[in-house]
Amino acid sequence: MNRWQTIWDARADFAAGFGNTVLLAAVACAIAFLLGCALLFLLEGRDNAWRRMLRAAINGLRMLPFLIFVYVLYYGLPSLGLRLRAWDAGLIGLALYHGAYFAEILRGARLVMPPGSLEAAYAHGYRRGKAFLRIVLPQLALRTRGVLGNQLILCLKDTSFLSIITVPELTAAANSVQARYFIPVEAFIVAVALYWLLGIGIEAMLRGIRRVGLRRGFEHE
């Protein structure tokens, strides 16, 4: 039988894996970005023991390999009496791990952000939370969109590790097809093409964000 015909016959497996990857990546990236924003807000202000502990926790997550982190969540937590489904462990792992990176990306941009716009906001009666949401965060998100976009792609690619804990995502689907029909090259070519397609979608989204930045004056041609 033609190998590509076999791939076509197994399209339902790829479609299910692709859908799970899209869902996992989209939800995890959204939660991770919101978590990163929340962590940045908590790090705002004078240095104290609490903020030093929070920075240490963020750095600890960033230094930990993602695969080991997922293993700990899925295989380690049951020894403490907490058992997570593979899907839940994968989603929580992606969100927490990449949330730490988003926080650090935004914090780096915050350190070099000119103080003028924030001082003007306070002069007009903005409180700390409102100034952060309306003034600080939009500027940081637009100015770091390239780095944030890279992190989104990394989060997308990290979903492939979740096949190790039996999450039925795209890599798991490709591995299942190649093991069943002994066509590893064709199966993984399809998987790579689908990951590439998702990456192009993220790049298109970033270009749309750039247009917003141009209209609002945060960027220039």
GROMACS .gro file of C-alpha atoms in nm:
model
  221
    1MET     CA    1   0.000   0.000   0.000
    2ASN     CA    2   0.121   0.353  -0.078
    3ARG     CA    3   0.263   0.511   0.237
    4TRP     CA    4   0.099   0.847   0.179
    5GLN     CA    5  -0.233   0.673   0.124
    6THR     CA    6  -0.181   0.512   0.465
    7ILE     CA    7  -0.121   0.857   0.613
    8TRP     CA    8  -0.443   0.978   0.453
    9ASP     CA    9  -0.633   0.681   0.593
   10ALA     CA   10  -0.499   0.771   0.939
   11ARG     CA   11  -0.607   1.136   0.905
   12ALA     CA   12  -0.855   1.103   1.192
   13ASP     CA   13  -0.567   1.027   1.429
   14PHE     CA   14  -0.374   1.331   1.311
   15ALA     CA   15  -0.682   1.552   1.327
   16ALA     CA   16  -0.753   1.449   1.687
   17GLY     CA   17  -0.390   1.503   1.789
   18PHE     CA   18  -0.376   1.836   1.607
   19GLY     CA   19  -0.695   1.954   1.778
   20ASN     CA   20  -0.563   1.855   2.120
   21THR     CA   21  -0.234   2.035   2.053
   22VAL     CA   22  -0.412   2.353   1.946
   23LEU     CA   23  -0.638   2.343   2.251
   24LEU     CA   24  -0.354   2.269   2.493
   25ALA     CA   25  -0.125   2.536   2.347
   26ALA     CA   26  -0.397   2.803   2.330
   27VAL     CA   27  -0.524   2.750   2.686
   28ALA     CA   28  -0.177   2.706   2.833
   29CYS     CA   29  -0.041   3.017   2.658
   30ALA     CA   30  -0.336   3.229   2.770
   31ILE     CA   31  -0.304   3.115   3.132
   32ALA     CA   32   0.076   3.149   3.123
   33PHE     CA   33   0.056   3.506   2.992
   34LEU     CA   34  -0.200   3.607   3.254
   35LEU     CA   35   0.011   3.441   3.522
   36GLY     CA   36   0.319   3.625   3.398
   37CYS     CA   37   0.131   3.956   3.415
   38ALA     CA   38   0.011   3.878   3.768
   39LEU     CA   39   0.364   3.787   3.878
   40LEU     CA   40   0.499   4.109   3.731
   41PHE     CA   41   0.238   4.309   3.921
   42LEU     CA   42   0.335   4.133   4.246
   43LEU     CA   43   0.700   4.217   4.182
   44GLU     CA   44   0.622   4.587   4.144
   45GLY     CA   45   0.735   4.805   4.432
   46ARG     CA   46   1.018   4.809   4.680
   47ASP     CA   47   1.232   4.504   4.730
   48ASN     CA   48   1.142   4.287   5.029
   49ALA     CA   49   1.169   3.926   5.146
   50TRP     CA   50   0.840   3.826   4.977
   51ARG     CA   51   0.946   3.961   4.638
   52ARG     CA   52   1.290   3.799   4.668
   53MET     CA   53   1.121   3.465   4.736
   54LEU     CA   54   0.892   3.513   4.435
   55ARG     CA   55   1.188   3.591   4.209
   56ALA     CA   56   1.367   3.283   4.341
   57ALA     CA   57   1.063   3.067   4.258
   58ILE     CA   58   1.047   3.212   3.905
   59ASN     CA   59   1.417   3.150   3.850
   60GLY     CA   60   1.385   2.798   3.987
   61LEU     CA   61   1.115   2.712   3.734
   62ARG     CA   62   1.315   2.863   3.449
   63MET     CA   63   1.620   2.653   3.537
   64LEU     CA   64   1.422   2.329   3.557
   65PRO     CA   65   1.390   2.121   3.236
   66PHE     CA   66   1.026   2.113   3.131
   67LEU     CA   67   1.018   1.736   3.088
   68ILE     CA   68   1.137   1.681   3.446
   69PHE     CA   69   0.878   1.929   3.571
   70VAL     CA   70   0.599   1.738   3.396
   71TYR     CA   71   0.732   1.409   3.531
   72VAL     CA   72   0.719   1.551   3.884
   73LEU     CA   73   0.360   1.668   3.837
   74TYR     CA   74   0.235   1.343   3.687
   75TYR     CA   75   0.447   1.077   3.854
   76GLY     CA   76   0.573   1.254   4.167
   77LEU     CA   77   0.261   1.415   4.311
   78PRO     CA   78   0.076   1.081   4.359
   79SER     CA   79   0.334   0.991   4.625
   80LEU     CA   80   0.207   1.297   4.815
   81GLY     CA   81  -0.154   1.191   4.774
   82LEU     CA   82  -0.235   1.417   4.478
   83ARG     CA   83  -0.305   1.241   4.148
   84LEU     CA   84  -0.359   1.445   3.832
   85ARG     CA   85  -0.496   1.327   3.500
   86ALA     CA   86  -0.239   1.336   3.222
   87TRP     CA   87  -0.422   1.622   3.050
   88ASP     CA   88  -0.443   1.827   3.372
   89ALA     CA   89  -0.077   1.766   3.457
   90GLY     CA   90   0.025   1.871   3.107
   91LEU     CA   91  -0.184   2.187   3.108
   92ILE     CA   92  -0.075   2.291   3.457
   93GLY     CA   93   0.287   2.218   3.373
   94LEU     CA   94   0.280   2.426   3.054
   95ALA     CA   95   0.101   2.717   3.221
   96LEU     CA   96   0.327   2.736   3.527
   97TYR     CA   97   0.651   2.677   3.340
   98HIS     CA   98   0.592   2.930   3.066
   99GLY     CA   99   0.424   3.172   3.304
  100ALA     CA  100   0.762   3.206   3.476
  101TYR     CA  101   0.923   3.291   3.142
  102PHE     CA  102   0.653   3.543   3.052
  103ALA     CA  103   0.701   3.711   3.391
  104GLU     CA  104   1.075   3.740   3.336
  105ILE     CA  105   1.034   3.875   2.982
  106LEU     CA  106   0.792   4.142   3.102
  107ARG     CA  107   1.005   4.222   3.407
  108GLY     CA  108   1.309   4.283   3.189
  109ALA     CA  109   1.113   4.526   2.974
  110ARG     CA  110   0.968   4.692   3.285
  111LEU     CA  111   1.315   4.767   3.420
  112VAL     CA  112   1.400   4.981   3.116
  113MET     CA  113   1.057   5.139   3.069
  114PRO     CA  114   1.072   5.521   3.084
  115PRO     CA  115   0.892   5.646   3.398
  116GLY     CA  116   0.722   5.944   3.233
  117SER     CA  117   0.394   5.781   3.125
  118LEU     CA  118   0.342   5.616   3.464
  119GLU     CA  119   0.414   5.937   3.651
  120ALA     CA  120   0.163   6.116   3.429
  121ALA     CA  121  -0.096   5.848   3.506
  122TYR     CA  122  -0.048   5.891   3.881
  123ALA     CA  123  -0.072   6.268   3.837
  124HIS     CA  124  -0.412   6.218   3.672
  125GLY     CA  125  -0.540   6.014   3.966
  126TYR     CA  126  -0.476   5.659   3.846
  127ARG     CA  127  -0.435   5.403   4.121
  128ARG     CA  128  -0.158   5.144   4.110
  129GLY     CA  129  -0.369   4.861   3.968
  130LYS     CA  130  -0.540   5.071   3.704
  131ALA     CA  131  -0.211   5.232   3.599
  132PHE     CA  132  -0.055   4.888   3.561
  133LEU     CA  133  -0.340   4.756   3.346
  134ARG     CA  134  -0.397   5.067   3.135
  135ILE     CA  135  -0.048   5.214   3.105
  136VAL     CA  136   0.230   4.971   3.194
  137LEU     CA  137   0.108   4.637   3.063
  138PRO     CA  138   0.001   4.747   2.710
  139GLN     CA  139   0.338   4.912   2.653
  140LEU     CA  140   0.532   4.610   2.777
  141ALA     CA  141   0.325   4.363   2.573
  142LEU     CA  142   0.367   4.561   2.251
  143ARG     CA  143   0.737   4.632   2.300
  144THR     CA  144   0.823   4.272   2.379
  145ARG     CA  145   0.595   4.109   2.126
  146GLY     CA  146   0.883   3.947   1.938
  147VAL     CA  147   1.020   3.777   2.249
  148LEU     CA  148   0.670   3.690   2.367
  149GLY     CA  149   0.601   3.539   2.027
  150ASN     CA  150   0.909   3.320   2.057
  151GLN     CA  151   0.785   3.205   2.396
  152LEU     CA  152   0.446   3.120   2.249
  153ILE     CA  153   0.616   2.904   1.988
  154LEU     CA  154   0.826   2.736   2.258
  155CYS     CA  155   0.509   2.662   2.453
  156LEU     CA  156   0.353   2.514   2.141
  157LYS     CA  157   0.655   2.292   2.082
  158ASP     CA  158   0.667   2.184   2.447
  159THR     CA  159   0.326   2.022   2.405
  160SER     CA  160   0.514   1.746   2.221
  161PHE     CA  161   0.673   1.638   2.551
  162LEU     CA  162   0.330   1.555   2.687
  163SER     CA  163   0.318   1.240   2.477
  164ILE     CA  164   0.554   1.097   2.741
  165ILE     CA  165   0.273   1.115   3.000
  166THR     CA  166   0.014   0.976   2.754
  167VAL     CA  167  -0.153   1.303   2.651
  168PRO     CA  168  -0.297   1.231   2.301
  169GLU     CA  169  -0.151   1.534   2.125
  170LEU     CA  170   0.005   1.563   1.778
  171THR     CA  171   0.338   1.394   1.849
  172ALA     CA  172   0.158   1.107   2.021
  173ALA     CA  173  -0.067   1.070   1.716
  174ALA     CA  174   0.232   1.062   1.479
  175ASN     CA  175   0.410   0.809   1.699
  176SER     CA  176   0.098   0.591   1.712
  177VAL     CA  177   0.059   0.595   1.333
  178GLN     CA  178   0.426   0.517   1.267
  179ALA     CA  179   0.426   0.234   1.519
  180ARG     CA  180   0.109   0.084   1.372
  181TYR     CA  181   0.208   0.103   1.005
  182PHE     CA  182   0.591   0.126   1.029
  183ILE     CA  183   0.612   0.455   0.837
  184PRO     CA  184   0.811   0.685   1.070
  185VAL     CA  185   0.936   0.929   0.807
  186GLU     CA  186   0.597   1.010   0.655
  187ALA     CA  187   0.419   1.023   0.992
  188PHE     CA  188   0.662   1.271   1.140
  189ILE     CA  189   0.679   1.480   0.822
  190VAL     CA  190   0.306   1.536   0.864
  191ALA     CA  191   0.354   1.624   1.233
  192VAL     CA  192   0.634   1.870   1.151
  193ALA     CA  193   0.421   2.033   0.880
  194LEU     CA  194   0.132   2.080   1.121
  195TYR     CA  195   0.359   2.231   1.389
  196TRP     CA  196   0.500   2.460   1.121
  197LEU     CA  197   0.149   2.564   1.022
  198LEU     CA  198   0.070   2.657   1.382
  199GLY     CA  199   0.395   2.854   1.404
  200ILE     CA  200   0.294   3.053   1.096
  201GLY     CA  201  -0.037   3.128   1.266
  202ILE     CA  202   0.145   3.269   1.569
  203GLU     CA  203   0.364   3.483   1.342
  204ALA     CA  204   0.052   3.620   1.170
  205MET     CA  205  -0.096   3.708   1.509
  206LEU     CA  206   0.222   3.896   1.602
  207ARG     CA  207   0.206   4.095   1.281
  208GLY     CA  208  -0.148   4.195   1.376
  209ILE     CA  209  -0.026   4.307   1.718
  210ARG     CA  210   0.246   4.514   1.550
  211ARG     CA  211  -0.018   4.698   1.349
  212VAL     CA  212  -0.194   4.782   1.676
  213GLY     CA  213   0.136   4.913   1.815
  214LEU     CA  214   0.187   5.132   1.509
  215ARG     CA  215  -0.161   5.280   1.540
  216ARG     CA  216  -0.110   5.354   1.911
  217GLY     CA  217   0.234   5.506   1.862
  218PHE     CA  218   0.433   5.246   2.052
  219GLU     CA  219   0.624   5.151   1.736
  220HIS     CA  220   0.738   5.326   1.420
  221GLU     CA  221   0.796   5.210   1.066
   0.00000   0.00000   0.00000
